[in-house]
Every structure is written in C-alpha cells, then in structure tokens.
Short mmCIF file of C-alpha atoms in Angstrom, two decimals:
data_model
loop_
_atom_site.label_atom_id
_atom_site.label_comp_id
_atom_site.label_asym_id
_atom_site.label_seq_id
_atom_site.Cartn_x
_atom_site.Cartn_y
_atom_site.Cartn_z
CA UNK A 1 26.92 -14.77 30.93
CA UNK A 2 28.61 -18.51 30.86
CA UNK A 3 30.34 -17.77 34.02
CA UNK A 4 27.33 -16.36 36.11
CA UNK A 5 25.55 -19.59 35.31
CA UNK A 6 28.27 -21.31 36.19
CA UNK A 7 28.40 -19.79 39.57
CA UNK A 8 24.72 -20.03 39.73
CA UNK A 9 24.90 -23.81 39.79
CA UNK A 10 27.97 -24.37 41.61
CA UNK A 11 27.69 -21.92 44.70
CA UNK A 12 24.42 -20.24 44.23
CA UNK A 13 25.04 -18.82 48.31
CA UNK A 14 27.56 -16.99 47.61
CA UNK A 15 27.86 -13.28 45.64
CA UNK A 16 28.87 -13.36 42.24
CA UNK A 17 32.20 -11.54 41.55
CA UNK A 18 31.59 -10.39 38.08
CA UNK A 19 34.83 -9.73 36.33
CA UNK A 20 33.72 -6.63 34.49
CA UNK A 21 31.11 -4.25 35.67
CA UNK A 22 29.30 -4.25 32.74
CA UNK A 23 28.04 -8.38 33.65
CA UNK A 24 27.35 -7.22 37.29
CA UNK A 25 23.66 -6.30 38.10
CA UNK A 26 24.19 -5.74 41.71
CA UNK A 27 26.55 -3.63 41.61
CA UNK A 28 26.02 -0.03 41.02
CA UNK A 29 27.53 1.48 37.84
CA UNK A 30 30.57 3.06 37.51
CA UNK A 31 30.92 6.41 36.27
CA UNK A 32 32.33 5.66 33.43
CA UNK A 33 29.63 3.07 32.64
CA UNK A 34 26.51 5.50 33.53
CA UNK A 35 28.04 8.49 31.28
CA UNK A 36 28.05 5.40 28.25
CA UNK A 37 24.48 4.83 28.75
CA UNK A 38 23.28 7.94 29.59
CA UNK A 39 24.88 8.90 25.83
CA UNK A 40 21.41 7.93 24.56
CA UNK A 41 20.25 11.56 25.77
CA UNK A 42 23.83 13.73 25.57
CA UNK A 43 22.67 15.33 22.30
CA UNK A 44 19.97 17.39 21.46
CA UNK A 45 17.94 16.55 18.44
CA UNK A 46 15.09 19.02 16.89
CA UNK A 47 11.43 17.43 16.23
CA UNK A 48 12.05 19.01 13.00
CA UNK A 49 15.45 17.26 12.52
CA UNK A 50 13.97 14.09 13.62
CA UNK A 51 11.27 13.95 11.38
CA UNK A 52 12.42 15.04 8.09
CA UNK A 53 15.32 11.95 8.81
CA UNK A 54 12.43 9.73 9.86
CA UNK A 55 10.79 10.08 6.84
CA UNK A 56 13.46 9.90 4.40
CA UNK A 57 14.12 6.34 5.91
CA UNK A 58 10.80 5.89 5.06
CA UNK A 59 11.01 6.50 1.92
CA UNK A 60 13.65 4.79 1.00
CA UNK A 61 11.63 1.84 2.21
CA UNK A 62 9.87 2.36 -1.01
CA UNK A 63 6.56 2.57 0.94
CA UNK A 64 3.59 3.65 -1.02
CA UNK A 65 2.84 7.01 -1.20
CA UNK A 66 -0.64 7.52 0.34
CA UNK A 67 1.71 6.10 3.44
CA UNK A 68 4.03 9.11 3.15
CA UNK A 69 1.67 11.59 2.05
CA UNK A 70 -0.11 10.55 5.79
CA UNK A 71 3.18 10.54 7.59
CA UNK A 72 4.48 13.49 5.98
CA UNK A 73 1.13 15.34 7.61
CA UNK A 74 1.15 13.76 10.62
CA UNK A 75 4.84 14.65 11.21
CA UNK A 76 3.91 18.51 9.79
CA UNK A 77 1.24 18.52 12.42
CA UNK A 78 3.63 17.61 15.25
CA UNK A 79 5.93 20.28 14.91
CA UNK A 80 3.01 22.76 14.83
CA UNK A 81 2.09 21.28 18.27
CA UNK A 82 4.99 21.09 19.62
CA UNK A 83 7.40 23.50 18.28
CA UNK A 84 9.59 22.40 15.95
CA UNK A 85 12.75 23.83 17.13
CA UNK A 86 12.24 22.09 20.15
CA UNK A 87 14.58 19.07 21.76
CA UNK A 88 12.81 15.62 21.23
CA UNK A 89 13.80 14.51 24.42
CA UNK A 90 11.56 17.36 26.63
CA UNK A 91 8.58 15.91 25.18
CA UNK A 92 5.92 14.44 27.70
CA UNK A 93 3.72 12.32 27.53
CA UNK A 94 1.13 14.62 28.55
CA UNK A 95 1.33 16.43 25.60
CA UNK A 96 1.52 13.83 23.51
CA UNK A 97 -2.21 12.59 25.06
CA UNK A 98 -2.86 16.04 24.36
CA UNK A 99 -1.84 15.59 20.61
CA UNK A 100 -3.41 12.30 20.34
CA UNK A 101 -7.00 14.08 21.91
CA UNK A 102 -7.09 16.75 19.25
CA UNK A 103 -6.13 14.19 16.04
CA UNK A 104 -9.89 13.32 16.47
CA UNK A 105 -10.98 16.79 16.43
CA UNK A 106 -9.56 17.50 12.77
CA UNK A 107 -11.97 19.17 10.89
CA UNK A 108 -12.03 17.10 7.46
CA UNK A 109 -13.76 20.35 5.82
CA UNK A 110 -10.44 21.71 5.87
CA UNK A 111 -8.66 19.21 3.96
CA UNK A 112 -6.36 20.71 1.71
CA UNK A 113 -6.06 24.22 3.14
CA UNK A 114 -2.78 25.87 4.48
CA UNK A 115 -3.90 26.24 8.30
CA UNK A 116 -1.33 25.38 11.80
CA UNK A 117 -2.55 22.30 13.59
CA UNK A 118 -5.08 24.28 15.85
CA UNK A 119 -6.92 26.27 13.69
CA UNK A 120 -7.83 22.52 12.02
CA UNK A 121 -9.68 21.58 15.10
CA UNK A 122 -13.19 21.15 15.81
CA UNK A 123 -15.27 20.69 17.99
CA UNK A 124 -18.74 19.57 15.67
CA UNK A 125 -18.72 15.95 15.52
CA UNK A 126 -20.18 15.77 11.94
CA UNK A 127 -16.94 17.54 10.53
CA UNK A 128 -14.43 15.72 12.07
CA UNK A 129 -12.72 12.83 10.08
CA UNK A 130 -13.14 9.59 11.10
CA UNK A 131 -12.19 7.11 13.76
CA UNK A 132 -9.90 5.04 11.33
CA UNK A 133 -8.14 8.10 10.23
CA UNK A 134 -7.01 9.64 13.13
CA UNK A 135 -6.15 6.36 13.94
CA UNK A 136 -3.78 6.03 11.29
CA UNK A 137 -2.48 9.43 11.76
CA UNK A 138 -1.86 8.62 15.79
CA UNK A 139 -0.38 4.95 14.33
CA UNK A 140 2.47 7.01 12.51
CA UNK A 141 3.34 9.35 15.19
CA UNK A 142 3.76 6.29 18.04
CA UNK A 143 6.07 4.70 15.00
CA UNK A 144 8.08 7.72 14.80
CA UNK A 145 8.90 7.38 18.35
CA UNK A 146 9.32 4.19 18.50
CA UNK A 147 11.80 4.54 15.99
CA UNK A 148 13.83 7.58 17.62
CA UNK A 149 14.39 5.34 20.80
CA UNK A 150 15.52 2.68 18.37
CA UNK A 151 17.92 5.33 16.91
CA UNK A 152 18.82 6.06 20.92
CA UNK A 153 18.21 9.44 20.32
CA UNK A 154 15.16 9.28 23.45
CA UNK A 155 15.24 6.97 26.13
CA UNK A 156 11.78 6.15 26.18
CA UNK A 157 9.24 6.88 23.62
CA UNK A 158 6.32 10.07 25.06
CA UNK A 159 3.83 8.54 23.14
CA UNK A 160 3.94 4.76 24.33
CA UNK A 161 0.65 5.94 25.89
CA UNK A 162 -3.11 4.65 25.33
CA UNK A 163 -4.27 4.40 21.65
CA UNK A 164 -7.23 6.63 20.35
CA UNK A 165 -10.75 5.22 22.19
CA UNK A 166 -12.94 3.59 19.41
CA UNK A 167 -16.16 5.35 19.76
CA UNK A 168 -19.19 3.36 20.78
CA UNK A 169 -20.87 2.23 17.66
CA UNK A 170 -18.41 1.62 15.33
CA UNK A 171 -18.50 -0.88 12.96
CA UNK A 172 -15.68 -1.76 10.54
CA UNK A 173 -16.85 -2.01 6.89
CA UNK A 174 -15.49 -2.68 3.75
CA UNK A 175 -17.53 -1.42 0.30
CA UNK A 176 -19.78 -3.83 -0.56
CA UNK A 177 -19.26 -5.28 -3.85
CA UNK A 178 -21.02 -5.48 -7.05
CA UNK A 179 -23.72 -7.57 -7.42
CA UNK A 180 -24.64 -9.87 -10.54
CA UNK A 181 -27.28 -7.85 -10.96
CA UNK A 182 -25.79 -4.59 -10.47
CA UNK A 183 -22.63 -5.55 -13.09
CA UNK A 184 -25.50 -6.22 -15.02
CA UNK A 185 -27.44 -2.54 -15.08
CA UNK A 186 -24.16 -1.20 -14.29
CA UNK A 187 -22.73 -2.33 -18.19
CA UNK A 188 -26.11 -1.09 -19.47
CA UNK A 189 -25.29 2.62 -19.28
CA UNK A 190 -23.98 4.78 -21.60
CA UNK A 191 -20.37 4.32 -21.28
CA UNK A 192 -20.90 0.85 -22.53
CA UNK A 193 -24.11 1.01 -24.49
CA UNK A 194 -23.59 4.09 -26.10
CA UNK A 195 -22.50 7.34 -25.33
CA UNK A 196 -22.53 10.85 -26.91
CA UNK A 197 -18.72 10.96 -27.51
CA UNK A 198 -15.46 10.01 -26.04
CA UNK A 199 -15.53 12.97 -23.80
CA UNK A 200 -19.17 12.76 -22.88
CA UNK A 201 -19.15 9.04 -21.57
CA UNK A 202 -22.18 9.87 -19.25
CA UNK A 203 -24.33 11.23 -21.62
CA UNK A 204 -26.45 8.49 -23.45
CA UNK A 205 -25.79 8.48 -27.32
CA UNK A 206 -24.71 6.16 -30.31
CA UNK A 207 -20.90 6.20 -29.84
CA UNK A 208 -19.38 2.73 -28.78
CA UNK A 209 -16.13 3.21 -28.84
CA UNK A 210 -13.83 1.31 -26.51
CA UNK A 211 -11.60 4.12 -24.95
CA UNK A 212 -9.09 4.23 -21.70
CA UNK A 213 -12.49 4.39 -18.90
CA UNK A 214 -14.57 1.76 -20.65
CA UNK A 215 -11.35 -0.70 -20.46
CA UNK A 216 -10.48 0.84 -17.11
CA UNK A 217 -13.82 -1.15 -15.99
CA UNK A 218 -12.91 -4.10 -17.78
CA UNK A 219 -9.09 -4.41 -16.44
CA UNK A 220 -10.39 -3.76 -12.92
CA UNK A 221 -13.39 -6.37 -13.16
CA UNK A 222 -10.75 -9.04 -14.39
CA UNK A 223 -7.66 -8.25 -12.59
CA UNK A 224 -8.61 -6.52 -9.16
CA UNK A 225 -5.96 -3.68 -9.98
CA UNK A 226 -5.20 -0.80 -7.70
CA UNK A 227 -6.44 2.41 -9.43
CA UNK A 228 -2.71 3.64 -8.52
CA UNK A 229 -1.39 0.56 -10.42
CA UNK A 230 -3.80 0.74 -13.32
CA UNK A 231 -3.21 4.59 -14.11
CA UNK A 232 0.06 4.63 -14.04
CA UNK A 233 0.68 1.31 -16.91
CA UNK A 234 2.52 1.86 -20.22
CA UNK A 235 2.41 -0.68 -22.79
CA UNK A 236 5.62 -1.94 -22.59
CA UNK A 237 3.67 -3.70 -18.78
CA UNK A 238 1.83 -5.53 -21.16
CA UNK A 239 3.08 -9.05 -22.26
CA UNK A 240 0.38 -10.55 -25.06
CA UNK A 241 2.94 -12.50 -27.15
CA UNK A 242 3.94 -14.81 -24.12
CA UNK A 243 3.03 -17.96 -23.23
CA UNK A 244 0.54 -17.07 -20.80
CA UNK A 245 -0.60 -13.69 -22.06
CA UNK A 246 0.16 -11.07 -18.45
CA UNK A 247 0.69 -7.87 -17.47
CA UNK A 248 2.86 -6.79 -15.11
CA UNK A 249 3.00 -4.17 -11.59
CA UNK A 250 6.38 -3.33 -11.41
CA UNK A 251 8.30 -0.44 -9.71
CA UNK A 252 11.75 -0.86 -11.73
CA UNK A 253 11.85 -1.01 -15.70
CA UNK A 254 13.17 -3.47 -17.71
CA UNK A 255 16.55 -0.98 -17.81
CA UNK A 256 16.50 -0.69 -14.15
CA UNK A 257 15.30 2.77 -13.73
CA UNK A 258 12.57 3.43 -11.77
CA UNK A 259 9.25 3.92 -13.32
CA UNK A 260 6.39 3.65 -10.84
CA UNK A 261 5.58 3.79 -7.30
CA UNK A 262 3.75 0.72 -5.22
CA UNK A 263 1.98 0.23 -1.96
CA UNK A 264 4.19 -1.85 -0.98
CA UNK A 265 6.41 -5.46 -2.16
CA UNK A 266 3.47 -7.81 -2.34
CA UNK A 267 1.93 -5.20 -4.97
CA UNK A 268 4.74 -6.14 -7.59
CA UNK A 269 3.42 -9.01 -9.48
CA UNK A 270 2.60 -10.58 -12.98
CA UNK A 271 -1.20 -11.40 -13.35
CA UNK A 272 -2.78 -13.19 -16.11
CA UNK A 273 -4.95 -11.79 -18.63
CA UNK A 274 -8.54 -13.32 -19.25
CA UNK A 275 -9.02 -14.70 -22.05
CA UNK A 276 -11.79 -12.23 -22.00
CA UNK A 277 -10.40 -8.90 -22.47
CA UNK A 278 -8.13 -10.81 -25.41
CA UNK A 279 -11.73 -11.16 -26.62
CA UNK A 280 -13.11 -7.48 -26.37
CA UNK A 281 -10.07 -5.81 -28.08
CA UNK A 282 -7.62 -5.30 -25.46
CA UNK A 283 -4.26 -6.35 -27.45
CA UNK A 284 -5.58 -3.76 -29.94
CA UNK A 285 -6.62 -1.17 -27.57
CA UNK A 286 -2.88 -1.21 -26.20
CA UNK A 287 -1.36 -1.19 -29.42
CA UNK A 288 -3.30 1.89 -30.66
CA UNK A 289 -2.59 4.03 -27.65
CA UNK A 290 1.26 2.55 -28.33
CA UNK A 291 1.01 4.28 -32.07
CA UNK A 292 -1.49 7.49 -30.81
CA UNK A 293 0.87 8.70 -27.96
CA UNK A 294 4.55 7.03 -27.72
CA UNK A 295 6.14 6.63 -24.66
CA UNK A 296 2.96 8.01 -22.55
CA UNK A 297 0.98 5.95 -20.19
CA UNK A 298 -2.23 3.77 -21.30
CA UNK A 299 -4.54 5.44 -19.67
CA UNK A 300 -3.85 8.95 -20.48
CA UNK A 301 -7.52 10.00 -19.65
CA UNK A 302 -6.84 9.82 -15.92
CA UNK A 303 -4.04 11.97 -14.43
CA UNK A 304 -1.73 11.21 -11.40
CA UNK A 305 -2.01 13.63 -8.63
CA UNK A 306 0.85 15.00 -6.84
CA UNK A 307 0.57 12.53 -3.85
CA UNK A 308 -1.68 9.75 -4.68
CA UNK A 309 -1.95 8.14 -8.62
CA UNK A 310 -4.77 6.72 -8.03
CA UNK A 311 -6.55 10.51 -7.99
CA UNK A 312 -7.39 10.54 -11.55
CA UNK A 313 -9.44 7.49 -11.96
CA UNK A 314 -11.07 7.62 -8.21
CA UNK A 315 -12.55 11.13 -9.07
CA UNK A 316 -13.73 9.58 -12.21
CA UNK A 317 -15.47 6.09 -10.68
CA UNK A 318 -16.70 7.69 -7.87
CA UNK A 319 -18.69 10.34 -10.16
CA UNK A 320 -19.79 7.55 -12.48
CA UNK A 321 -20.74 5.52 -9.94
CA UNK A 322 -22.44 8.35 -8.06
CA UNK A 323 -24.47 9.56 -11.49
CA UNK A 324 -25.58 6.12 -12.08
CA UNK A 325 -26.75 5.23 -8.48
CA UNK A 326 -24.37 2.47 -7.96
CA UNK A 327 -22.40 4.44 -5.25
CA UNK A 328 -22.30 3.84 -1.53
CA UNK A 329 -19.48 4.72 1.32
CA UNK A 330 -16.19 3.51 -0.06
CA UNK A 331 -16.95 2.47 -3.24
CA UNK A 332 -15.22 4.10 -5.94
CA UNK A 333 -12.55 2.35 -7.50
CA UNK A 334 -12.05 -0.16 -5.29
CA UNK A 335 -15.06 -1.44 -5.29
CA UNK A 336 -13.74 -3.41 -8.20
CA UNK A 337 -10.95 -5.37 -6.21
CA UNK A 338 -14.20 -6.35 -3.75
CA UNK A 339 -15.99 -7.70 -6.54
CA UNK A 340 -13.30 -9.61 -7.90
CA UNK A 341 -11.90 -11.08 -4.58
CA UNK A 342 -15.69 -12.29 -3.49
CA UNK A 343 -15.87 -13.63 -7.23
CA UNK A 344 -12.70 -15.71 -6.77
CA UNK A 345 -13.81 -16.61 -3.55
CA UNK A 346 -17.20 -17.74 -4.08
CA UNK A 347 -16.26 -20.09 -6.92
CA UNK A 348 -12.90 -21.66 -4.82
CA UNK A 349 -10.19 -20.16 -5.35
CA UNK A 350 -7.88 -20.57 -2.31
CA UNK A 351 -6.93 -16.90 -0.15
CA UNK A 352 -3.22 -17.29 -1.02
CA UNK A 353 -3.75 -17.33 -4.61
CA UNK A 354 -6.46 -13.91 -4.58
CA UNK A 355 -3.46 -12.62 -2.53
CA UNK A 356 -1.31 -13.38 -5.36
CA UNK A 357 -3.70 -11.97 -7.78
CA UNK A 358 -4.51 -8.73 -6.12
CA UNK A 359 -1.17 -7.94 -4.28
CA UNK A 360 -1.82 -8.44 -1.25
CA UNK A 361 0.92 -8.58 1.57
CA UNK A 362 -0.86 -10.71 4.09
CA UNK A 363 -5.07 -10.36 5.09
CA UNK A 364 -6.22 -6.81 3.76
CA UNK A 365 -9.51 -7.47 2.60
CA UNK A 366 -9.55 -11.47 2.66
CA UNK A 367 -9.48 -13.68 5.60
CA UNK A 368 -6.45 -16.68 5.73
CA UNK A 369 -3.03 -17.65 5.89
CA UNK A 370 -0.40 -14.45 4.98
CA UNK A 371 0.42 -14.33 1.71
CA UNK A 372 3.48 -12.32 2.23
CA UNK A 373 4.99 -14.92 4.70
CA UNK A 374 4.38 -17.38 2.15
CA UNK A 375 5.84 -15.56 -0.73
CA UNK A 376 8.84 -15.35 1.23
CA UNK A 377 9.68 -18.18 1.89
CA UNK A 378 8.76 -20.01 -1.46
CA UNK A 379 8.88 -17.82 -4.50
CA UNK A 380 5.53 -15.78 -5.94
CA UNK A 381 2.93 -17.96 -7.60
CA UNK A 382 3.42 -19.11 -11.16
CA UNK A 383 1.58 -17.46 -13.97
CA UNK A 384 0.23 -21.26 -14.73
CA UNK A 385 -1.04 -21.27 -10.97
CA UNK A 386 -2.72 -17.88 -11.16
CA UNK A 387 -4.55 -18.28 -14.75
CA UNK A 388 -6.27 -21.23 -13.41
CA UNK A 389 -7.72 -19.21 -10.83
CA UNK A 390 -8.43 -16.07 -13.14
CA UNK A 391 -10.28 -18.37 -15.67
CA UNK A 392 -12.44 -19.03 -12.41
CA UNK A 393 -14.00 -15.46 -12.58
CA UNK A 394 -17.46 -16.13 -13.92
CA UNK A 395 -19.93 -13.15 -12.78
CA UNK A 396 -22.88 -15.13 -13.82
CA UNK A 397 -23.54 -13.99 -17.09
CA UNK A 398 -22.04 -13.35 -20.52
CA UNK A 399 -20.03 -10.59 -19.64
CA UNK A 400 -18.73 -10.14 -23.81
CA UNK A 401 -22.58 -10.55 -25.04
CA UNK A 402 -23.89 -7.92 -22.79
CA UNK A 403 -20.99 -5.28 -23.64
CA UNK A 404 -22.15 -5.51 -27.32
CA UNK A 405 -19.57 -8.81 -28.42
CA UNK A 406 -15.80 -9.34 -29.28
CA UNK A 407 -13.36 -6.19 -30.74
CA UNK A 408 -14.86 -4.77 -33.95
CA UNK A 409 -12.13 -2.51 -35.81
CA UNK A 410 -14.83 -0.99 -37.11
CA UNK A 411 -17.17 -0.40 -34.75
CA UNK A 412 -15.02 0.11 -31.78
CA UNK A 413 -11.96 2.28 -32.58
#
C-alpha cells in the first residue's frame, strides 16, 4: 500500500507495476488468486448446521435467555421454510422476502403448539402477533446471516433486504407506571391489608403475614428488579451485615460456579437496600426462608419456567394486577421497574445512575448518555453513589404506615 502511494505522488501518469497480484486492482486475478477467494463458497454448509453453530456462539455469549428462546424459534422456523438439509449458499433473497412477509402473519393463538412454519400462518389480522415481534424475530434471522458471511461461509448475506414495513398507526409504548394514587389503592388490597391465608392472597381476610409475593412488591417498588432476577435470588445474594446493606445480580457464585442466568452484562450489579424494607422485616424475612428451606431460592412461591425465569412471578402480577383493576397492556411485572425509574427521575436522579440501579446496558426505557459505554470505561457505580440515589425514592406518601408499620415477629411471620 506504501509503494502505490508512493507511485501515486511521484508519477501518477504512468501504470502502477504492483509487485504481487494481490496489491494490483487493475489487473485481473490470477487463477490461483480467484480459487483463494472464491474458497468463501467451496463448501457446502446445511441451514441446519449453520444454525445450531450460530446459536451455540450465542450462547456462550451468555445472552439472556428470552434472547435465545426467540432465536432458537426463529432459527426452527427457518429450516421449516427452507429445508433444512439444504446448502446456505442457494438461498435467495426472494425467499427470504418471502420469509420475512409471512413472520407477520404468525398466528399468536398458536403459541406454544407443535405446528411447521406454515400451518402458523394467518391471514386474520387480530391473531397475528405484533409489529415489534416479528420484528425481533426478522432482527435475529438478518443477524444470523450477517454472521455466516462473517464466518465466510456465504458471500453475501440473502436477507440484507428491506426490514418488516411498520404498519400505519403504530405507536411505540411503554406500560405506564404506577401512580401515587394507584400505589396507594394498590397496597390497600388484600395481599397487604389482609388476606384469607398465605395461599389465598386475593381473597380479603385477617391474615397479614409478610410472605415471598407481598415482599416481591416491596423489592420491586425499591429496587426496579427484573422478575427473572428477583425469582431466581438465594439468600446468600443478600448482604445486610455490610457497610452499605445490598443485594446482589450475579451470574457466577461466590465459588465460581454458575448459578443464574442474566439479560445481559449491565444486569450484573450490587444495588442498595432502602432503608425501608430494613424497616418492614426484610433481614428477617430472608433469614426465615434461609432456616424454612436451605439451599432453595427466596422466593420459592414463584417457579422458573423452562425458557424464561421470570414466568412464575409475571403469571402471578399480571393476575393480581388484572383482579384488582390495576392492569393495562404491558404491565405485569415490569410495571414496577417503570415506576421506579420515573420515581428516580422525577426527584433528580441523573440517567446514568437509574442505569446503574436497574441494569441497564445503555437507553432501554430511559432517555441519556449509555450507561454501558460509561461503565466501560470507568468501573460500575459505587454502592455510596447508588444509595444516595435509592434514598431519593419517595412515592409521596408513607409507604411503611400504609402497609400496616415496621416488622412485627408477631404479627407478621
């Protein structure tokens, strides 16, 4: 490259003599040269093949596992359109429009159900899923390719095409969250005020106690938690004796195994406890669960489901919620992380430190500078940084009068 500037400057009339073909880009390759880039396409690769070592890459990227769960169908769907015995490098872009057409005709009714890719379609636009979710879906497939012409196992990537059209109309919207007003009714029914027993948390009654969904509530309102993160905590994630009283989201254990899964890097993080929930019982609540079930998780009450943790304590919130008529599109659990970002927000706490808080990697769900460029190049926040801005979530009201006052041993076991 030196030398063809070279000549460039010093006789820029005459042809440059490159001395190896490989630096000459007027001359026409040699044979040798074409068979070493045409190498890209000299073997044949499945889809099949292809995928299943896509996504153990991805995988091992420690992704979360909604993410793979998505990919994992998205990929499944593929080979059903395709074939999956067939060579990766004979597919067209025409199909892939083709494929990228009938993602939007999924029939969401048929979630779950063992059916090939085109006996999901419909063609009723009130049962097929949504614009953001084929989206996603069509997202993973152009990544695939993408990533098999990084691999050079396809020249060029099929589906390097036009993304899905946004229909006319549509909005993006987040889950509004909780109101003063509504936190208010919302810890007036019976799960906090009184319910007819620890399995009948709906049902109004005389039973206070403080089990794992009333201080699933109270963790989520004061931490902005996942429900993925939240179900799947043991005891030893919690940290009461330190300095600055945490717990922690963490992937590998203190002895290096692996215990949990996470949405991604920025979700591994320590967050401060408010001095609230020290208040209502939670160092007890911990320790009991500790003594009542060893080496189980916390919140035993909601189960992790084969793809996505979070199942358990979604199903739960977004009945609750539901019963209670505090629901509305999207709001289940995380309706909670809303409520506490808008809370930091409205009383001034900077974006980067909510995105320390709540895990997040750069702007999902708050507007500002990226957290996870930040991170990276400085360190994650200190616990001293991030209790000042926990201590700023005030809801407008006494939170600890209106759930009946501090831990009572006796009243609240």
């Amino acid at each position: 490259m030196l030398r063809l500037r070279m000549h460039r400057l010093s006789e820029p009339a005459r042809r440059y003599e490159a001395y190896d073909d490989l630096f000459d880009a007027e001359r026409p390759l040699s044979r040798t040269m074409a068979q070493a880039v045409s190498v890209v396409t000299s073997t044949s690769v499945t889809v099949a093949a292809a995928g299943e070592t896509y996504l153990a890459r991805t995988e091992a990227r420690k992704v979360g596992a909604s993410h793979i769960t998505e990919l994992r169908r998205g990929l499944g769907w593929l080979r059903d359109f395709v074939g999956g015995e067939t060579d990766l490098r004979t597919i067209t872009a025409e199909q892939m429009k083709a494929f990228r057409d009938d993602l939007q005709r999924l029939d969401k009714t048929l979630q779950g159900k063992a059916l090939p890719f085109k006996k999901r379609l419909t063609g009723n636009p009130e049962r097929q899923i949504a614009y953001a979710t084929s989206t996603r879906y069509w997202r993973g497939i152009q990544t695939f390719f993408s990533w098999a012409v990084e691999d050079r196992l396809i020249p060029t990537s099929p589906a390097d095409v036009a993304k899905i059209p946004r229909p006319k109309g549509i909005v993006r919207r987040t889950p509004p969250p909780f109101s003063k007003d509504e936190l208010v009714a919302l810890l007036a029914t019976p799960l906090f005020a009184g319910h007819l027993g620890r399995k009948r948390v709906k049902t109004p009654g005389t039973c206070i106690a403080r089990g794992g969904e009333w201080w699933s509530a109270l963790l989520f309102m004061h931490t902005g938690l996942r429900a993925g993160e939240l179900s799947q905590l043991g005891p030893s994630d919690f940290y009461f004796e330190a300095e600055i009283p945490h717990l922690k989201v963490r992937e590998i254990g203190e002895d290096g195994s692996k215990e949990k899964s996470v949405k991604n890097a920025s979700s591994i993080r320590d967050v401060p406890l408010h001095p609230r929930l020290l208040e209502l019982g939670l160092k007890e609540f911990v320790t009991d669960r500790q003594t009542r079930w060893p080496g189980r998780r916390v919140f035993v009450e909601f189960r992790l489901g084969k793809h996505r943790n979070s199942e358990g304590a979604t199903r739960f919130w977004g009945d609750y919620l539901q019963k209670f008529g505090f629901w509305k599109k999207g709001r289940s659990t995380h309706v909670w992380r809303h409520t506490v970002i808008a809370c930091l927000r409205s009383n001034g706490v900077a974006v980067e430190d909510i995105a320390s808080i709540v895990g997040h990697s750069g702007t999902e769900g708050i507007e500002g500078a990226s957290f996870g460029q930040t991170k990276g190049y400085c360190g994650a926040y200190g616990l001293d940084r991030k209790r000042v801005a926990i201590l700023k979530l005030d809801f407008g009201f006494d939170v600890v009068g209106a759930l009946g006052g501090p831990y009572d041993p006796a009243a609240h076991r």
